[in-house]
mmCIF file with all atom_site columns, C-alpha atoms in Angstrom:
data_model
loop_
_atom_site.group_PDB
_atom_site.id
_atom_site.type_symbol
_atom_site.label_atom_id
_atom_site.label_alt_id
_atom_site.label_comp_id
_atom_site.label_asym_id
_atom_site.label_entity_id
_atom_site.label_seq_id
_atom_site.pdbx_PDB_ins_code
_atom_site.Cartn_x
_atom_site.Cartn_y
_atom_site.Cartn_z
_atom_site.occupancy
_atom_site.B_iso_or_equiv
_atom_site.pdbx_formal_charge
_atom_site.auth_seq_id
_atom_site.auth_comp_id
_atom_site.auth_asym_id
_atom_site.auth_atom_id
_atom_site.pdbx_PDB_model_num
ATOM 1   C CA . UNK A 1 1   ? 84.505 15.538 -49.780 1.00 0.00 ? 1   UNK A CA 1
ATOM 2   C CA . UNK A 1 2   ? 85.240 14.227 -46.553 1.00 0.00 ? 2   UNK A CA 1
ATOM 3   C CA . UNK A 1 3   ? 87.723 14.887 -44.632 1.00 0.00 ? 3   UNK A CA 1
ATOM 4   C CA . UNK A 1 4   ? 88.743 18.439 -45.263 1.00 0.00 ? 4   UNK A CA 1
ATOM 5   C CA . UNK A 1 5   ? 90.641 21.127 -44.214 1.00 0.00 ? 5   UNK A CA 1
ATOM 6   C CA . UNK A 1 6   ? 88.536 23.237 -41.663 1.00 0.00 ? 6   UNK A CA 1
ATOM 7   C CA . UNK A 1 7   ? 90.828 25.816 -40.980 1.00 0.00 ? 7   UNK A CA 1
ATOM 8   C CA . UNK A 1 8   ? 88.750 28.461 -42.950 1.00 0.00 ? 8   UNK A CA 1
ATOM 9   C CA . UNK A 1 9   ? 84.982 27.320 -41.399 1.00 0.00 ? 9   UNK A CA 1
ATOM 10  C CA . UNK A 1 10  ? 86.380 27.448 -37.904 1.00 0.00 ? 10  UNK A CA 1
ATOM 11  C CA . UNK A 1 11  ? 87.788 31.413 -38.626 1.00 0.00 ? 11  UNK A CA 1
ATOM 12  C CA . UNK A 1 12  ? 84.444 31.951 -40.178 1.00 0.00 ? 12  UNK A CA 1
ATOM 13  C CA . UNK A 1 13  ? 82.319 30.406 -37.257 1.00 0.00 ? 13  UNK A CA 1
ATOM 14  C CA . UNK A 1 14  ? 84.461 33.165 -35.098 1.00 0.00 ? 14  UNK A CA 1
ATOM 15  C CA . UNK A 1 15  ? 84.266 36.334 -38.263 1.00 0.00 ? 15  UNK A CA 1
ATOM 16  C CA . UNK A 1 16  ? 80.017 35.864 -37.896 1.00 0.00 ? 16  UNK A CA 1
ATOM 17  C CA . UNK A 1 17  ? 80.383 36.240 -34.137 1.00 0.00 ? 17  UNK A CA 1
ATOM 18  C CA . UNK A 1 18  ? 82.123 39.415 -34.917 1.00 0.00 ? 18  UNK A CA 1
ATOM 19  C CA . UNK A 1 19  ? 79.427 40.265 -37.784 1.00 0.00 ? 19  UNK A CA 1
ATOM 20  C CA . UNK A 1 20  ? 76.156 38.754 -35.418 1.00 0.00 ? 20  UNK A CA 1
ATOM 21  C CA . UNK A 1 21  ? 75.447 36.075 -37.826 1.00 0.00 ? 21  UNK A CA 1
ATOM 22  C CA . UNK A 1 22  ? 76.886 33.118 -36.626 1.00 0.00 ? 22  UNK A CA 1
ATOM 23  C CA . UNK A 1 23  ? 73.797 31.075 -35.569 1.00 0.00 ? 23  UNK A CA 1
ATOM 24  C CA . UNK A 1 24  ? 72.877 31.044 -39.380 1.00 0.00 ? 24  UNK A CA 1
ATOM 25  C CA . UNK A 1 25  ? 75.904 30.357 -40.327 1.00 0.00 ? 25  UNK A CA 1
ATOM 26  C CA . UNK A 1 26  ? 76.630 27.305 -38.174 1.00 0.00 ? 26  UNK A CA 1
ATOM 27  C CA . UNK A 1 27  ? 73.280 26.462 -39.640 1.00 0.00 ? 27  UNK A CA 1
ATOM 28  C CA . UNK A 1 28  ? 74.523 26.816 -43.184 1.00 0.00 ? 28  UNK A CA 1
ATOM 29  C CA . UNK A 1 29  ? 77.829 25.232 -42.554 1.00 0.00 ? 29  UNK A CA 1
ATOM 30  C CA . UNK A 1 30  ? 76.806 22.507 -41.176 1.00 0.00 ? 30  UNK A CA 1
ATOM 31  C CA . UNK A 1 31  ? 73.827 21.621 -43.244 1.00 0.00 ? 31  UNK A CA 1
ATOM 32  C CA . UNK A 1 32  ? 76.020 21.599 -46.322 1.00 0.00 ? 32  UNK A CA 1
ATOM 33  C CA . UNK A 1 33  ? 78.739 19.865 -45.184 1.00 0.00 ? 33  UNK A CA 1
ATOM 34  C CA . UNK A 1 34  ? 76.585 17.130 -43.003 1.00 0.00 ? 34  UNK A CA 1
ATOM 35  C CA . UNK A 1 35  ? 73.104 16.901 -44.801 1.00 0.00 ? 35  UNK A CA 1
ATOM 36  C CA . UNK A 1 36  ? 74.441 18.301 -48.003 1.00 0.00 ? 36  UNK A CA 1
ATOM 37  C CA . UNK A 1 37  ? 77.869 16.518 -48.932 1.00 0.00 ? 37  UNK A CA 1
ATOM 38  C CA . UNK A 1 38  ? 79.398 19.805 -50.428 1.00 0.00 ? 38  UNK A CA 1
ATOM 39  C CA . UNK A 1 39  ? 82.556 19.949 -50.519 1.00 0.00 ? 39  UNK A CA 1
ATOM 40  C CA . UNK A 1 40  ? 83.057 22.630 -47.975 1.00 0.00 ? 40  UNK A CA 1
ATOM 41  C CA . UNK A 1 41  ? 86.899 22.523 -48.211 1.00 0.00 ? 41  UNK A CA 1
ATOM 42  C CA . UNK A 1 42  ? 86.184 24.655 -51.183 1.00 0.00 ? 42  UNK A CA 1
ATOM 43  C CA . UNK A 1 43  ? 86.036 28.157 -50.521 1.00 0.00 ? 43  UNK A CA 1
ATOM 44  C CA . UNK A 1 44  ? 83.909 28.853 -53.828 1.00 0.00 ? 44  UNK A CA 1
ATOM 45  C CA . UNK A 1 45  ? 81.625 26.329 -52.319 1.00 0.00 ? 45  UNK A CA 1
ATOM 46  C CA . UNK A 1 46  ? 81.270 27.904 -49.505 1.00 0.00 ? 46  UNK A CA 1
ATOM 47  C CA . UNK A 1 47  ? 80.898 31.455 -50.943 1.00 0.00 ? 47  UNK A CA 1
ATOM 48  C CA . UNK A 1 48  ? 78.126 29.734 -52.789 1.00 0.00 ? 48  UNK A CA 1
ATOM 49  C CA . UNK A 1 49  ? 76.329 28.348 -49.720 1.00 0.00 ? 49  UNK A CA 1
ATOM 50  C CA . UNK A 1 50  ? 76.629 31.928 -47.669 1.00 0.00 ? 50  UNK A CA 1
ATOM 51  C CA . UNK A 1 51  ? 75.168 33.520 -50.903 1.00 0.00 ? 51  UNK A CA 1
ATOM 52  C CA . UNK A 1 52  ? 72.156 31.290 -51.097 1.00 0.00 ? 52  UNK A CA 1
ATOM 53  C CA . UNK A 1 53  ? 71.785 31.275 -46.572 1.00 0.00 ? 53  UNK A CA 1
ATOM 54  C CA . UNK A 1 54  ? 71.499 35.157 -47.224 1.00 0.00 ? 54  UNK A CA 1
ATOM 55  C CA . UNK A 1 55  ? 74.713 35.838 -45.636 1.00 0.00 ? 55  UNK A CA 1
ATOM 56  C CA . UNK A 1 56  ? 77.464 38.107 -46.922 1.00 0.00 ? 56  UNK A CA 1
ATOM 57  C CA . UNK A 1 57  ? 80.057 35.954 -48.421 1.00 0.00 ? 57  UNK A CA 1
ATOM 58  C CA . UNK A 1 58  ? 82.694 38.755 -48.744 1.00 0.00 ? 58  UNK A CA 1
ATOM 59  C CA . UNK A 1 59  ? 82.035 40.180 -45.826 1.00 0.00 ? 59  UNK A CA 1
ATOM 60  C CA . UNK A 1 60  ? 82.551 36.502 -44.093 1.00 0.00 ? 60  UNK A CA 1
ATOM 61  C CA . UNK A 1 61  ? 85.746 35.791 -46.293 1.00 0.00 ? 61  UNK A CA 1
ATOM 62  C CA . UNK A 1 62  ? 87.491 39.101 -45.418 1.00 0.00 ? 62  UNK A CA 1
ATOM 63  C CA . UNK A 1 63  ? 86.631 39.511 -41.430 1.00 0.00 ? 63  UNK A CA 1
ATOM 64  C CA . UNK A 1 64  ? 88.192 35.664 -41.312 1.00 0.00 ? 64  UNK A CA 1
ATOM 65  C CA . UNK A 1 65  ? 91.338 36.878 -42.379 1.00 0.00 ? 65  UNK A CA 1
ATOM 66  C CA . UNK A 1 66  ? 91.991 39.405 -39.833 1.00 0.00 ? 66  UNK A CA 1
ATOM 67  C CA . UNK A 1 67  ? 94.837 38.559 -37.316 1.00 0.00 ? 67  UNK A CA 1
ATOM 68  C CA . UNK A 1 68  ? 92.379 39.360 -34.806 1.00 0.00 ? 68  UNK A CA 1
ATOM 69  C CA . UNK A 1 69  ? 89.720 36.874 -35.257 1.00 0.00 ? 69  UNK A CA 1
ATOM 70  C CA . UNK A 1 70  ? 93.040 34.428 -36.160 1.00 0.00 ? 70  UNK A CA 1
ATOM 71  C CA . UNK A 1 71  ? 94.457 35.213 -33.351 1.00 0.00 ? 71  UNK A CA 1
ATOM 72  C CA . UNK A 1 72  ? 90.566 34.404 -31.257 1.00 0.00 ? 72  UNK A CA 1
ATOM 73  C CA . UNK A 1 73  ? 90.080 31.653 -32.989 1.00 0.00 ? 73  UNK A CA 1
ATOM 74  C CA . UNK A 1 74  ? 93.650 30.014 -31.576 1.00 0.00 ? 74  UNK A CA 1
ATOM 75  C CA . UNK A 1 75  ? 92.740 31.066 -27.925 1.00 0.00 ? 75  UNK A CA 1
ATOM 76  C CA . UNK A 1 76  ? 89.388 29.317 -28.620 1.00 0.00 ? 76  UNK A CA 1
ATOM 77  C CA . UNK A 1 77  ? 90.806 26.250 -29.715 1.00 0.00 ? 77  UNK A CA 1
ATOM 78  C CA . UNK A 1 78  ? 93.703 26.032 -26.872 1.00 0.00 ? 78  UNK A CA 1
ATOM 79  C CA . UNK A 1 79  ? 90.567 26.867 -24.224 1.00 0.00 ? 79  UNK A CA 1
ATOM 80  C CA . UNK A 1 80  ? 88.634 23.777 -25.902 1.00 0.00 ? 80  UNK A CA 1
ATOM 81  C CA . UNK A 1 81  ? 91.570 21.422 -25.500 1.00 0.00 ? 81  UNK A CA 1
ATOM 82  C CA . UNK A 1 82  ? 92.203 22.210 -22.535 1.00 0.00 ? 82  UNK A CA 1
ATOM 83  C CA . UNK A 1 83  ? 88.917 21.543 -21.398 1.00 0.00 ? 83  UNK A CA 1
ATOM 84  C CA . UNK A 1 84  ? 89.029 18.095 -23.403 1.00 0.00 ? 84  UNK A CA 1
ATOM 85  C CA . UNK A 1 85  ? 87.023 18.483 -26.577 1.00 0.00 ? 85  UNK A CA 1
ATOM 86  C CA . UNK A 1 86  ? 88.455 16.580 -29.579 1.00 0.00 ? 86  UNK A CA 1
ATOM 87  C CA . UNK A 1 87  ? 86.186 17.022 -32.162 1.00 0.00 ? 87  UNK A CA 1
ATOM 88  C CA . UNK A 1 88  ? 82.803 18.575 -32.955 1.00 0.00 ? 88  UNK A CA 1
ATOM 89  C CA . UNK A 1 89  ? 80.113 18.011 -31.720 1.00 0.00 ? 89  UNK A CA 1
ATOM 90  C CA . UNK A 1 90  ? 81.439 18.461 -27.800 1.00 0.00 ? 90  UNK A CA 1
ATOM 91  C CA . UNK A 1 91  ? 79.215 19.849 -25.393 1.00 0.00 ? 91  UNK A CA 1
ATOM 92  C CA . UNK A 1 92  ? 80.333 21.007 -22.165 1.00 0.00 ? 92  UNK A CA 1
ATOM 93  C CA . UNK A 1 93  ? 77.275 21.113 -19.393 1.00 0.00 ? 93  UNK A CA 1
ATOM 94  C CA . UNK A 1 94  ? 79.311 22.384 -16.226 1.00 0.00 ? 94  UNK A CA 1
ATOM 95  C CA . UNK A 1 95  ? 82.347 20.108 -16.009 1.00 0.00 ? 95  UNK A CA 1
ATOM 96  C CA . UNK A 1 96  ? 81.132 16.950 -17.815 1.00 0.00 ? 96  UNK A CA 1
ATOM 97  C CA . UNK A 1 97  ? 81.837 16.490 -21.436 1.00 0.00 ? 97  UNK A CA 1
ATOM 98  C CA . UNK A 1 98  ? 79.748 14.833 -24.471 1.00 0.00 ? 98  UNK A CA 1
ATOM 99  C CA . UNK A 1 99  ? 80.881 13.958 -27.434 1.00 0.00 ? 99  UNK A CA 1
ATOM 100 C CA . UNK A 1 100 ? 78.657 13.785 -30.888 1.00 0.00 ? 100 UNK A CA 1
ATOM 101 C CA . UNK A 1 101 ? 75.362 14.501 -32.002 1.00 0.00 ? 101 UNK A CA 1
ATOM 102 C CA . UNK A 1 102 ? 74.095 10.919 -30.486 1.00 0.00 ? 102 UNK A CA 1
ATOM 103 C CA . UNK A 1 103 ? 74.512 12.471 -26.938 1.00 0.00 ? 103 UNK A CA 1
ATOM 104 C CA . UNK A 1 104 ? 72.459 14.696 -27.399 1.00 0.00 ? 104 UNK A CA 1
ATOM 105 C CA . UNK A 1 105 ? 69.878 13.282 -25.459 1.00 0.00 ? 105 UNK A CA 1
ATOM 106 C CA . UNK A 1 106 ? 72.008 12.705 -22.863 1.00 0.00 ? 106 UNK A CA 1
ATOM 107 C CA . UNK A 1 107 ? 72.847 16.604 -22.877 1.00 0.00 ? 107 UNK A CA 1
ATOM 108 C CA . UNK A 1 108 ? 69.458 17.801 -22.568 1.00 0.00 ? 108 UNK A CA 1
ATOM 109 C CA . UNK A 1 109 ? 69.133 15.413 -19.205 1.00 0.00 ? 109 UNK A CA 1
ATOM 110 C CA . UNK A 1 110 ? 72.260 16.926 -17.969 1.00 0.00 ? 110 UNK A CA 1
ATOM 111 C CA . UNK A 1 111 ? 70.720 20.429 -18.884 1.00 0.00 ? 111 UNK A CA 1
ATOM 112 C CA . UNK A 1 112 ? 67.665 19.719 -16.927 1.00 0.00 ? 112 UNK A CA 1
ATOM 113 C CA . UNK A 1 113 ? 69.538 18.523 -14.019 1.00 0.00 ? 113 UNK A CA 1
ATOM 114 C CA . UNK A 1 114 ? 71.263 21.756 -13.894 1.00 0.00 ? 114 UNK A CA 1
#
């Protein structure tokens, strides 16, 4: 299902900030898309894999939709650029940038260094 339009994950990563549930979604996002192979470009896919994480689809789906969190999610992005991430997974640990989940080694020594 690979590659796919992300548009609605990213304005759903920023609706569970808004609703205090993003760390389980990120969890459920990513686990279906990466571990998973769903085809999370599917929104009845994804309503599917809220539904069974616990999390409230239709709440999710509607708070995504509002200019405001469109509108956050834009300024988010821009910010991100601007910084120099690319792609996901990028880790910032005070100035210095890593991409992908094979640094992440590499960002807990940069964590511990401080």
């Amino acid at each position: 299902s690979f590659p796919i339009n992300s548009l609605h994950l990213m304005r759903g990563a920023v609706a569970a900030q808004h609703l205090g549930c993003f760390r389980p979604y990120v969890d459920a996002m990513m686990a279906a898309m990466w571990e998973d192979g769903a085809n999370t470009g599917d929104p009845a896919v994804v309503k599917d894999v809220l539904d069974k994480a616990g999390l409230d689809s239709a709440a999710l789906f509607a708070k995504a939709e509002e200019p405001e969190v469109k509108a956050e999610l834009v300024a988010n992005t821009e910010k991100a650029a601007a910084r120099g991430a690319f792609g996901v997974p990028t880790f910032f640990v005070n100035d210095e940038i890593f991409w992908g989940k094979e640094r992440l080694p590499q960002v807990a020594d940069a964590l511990r260094k401080g």
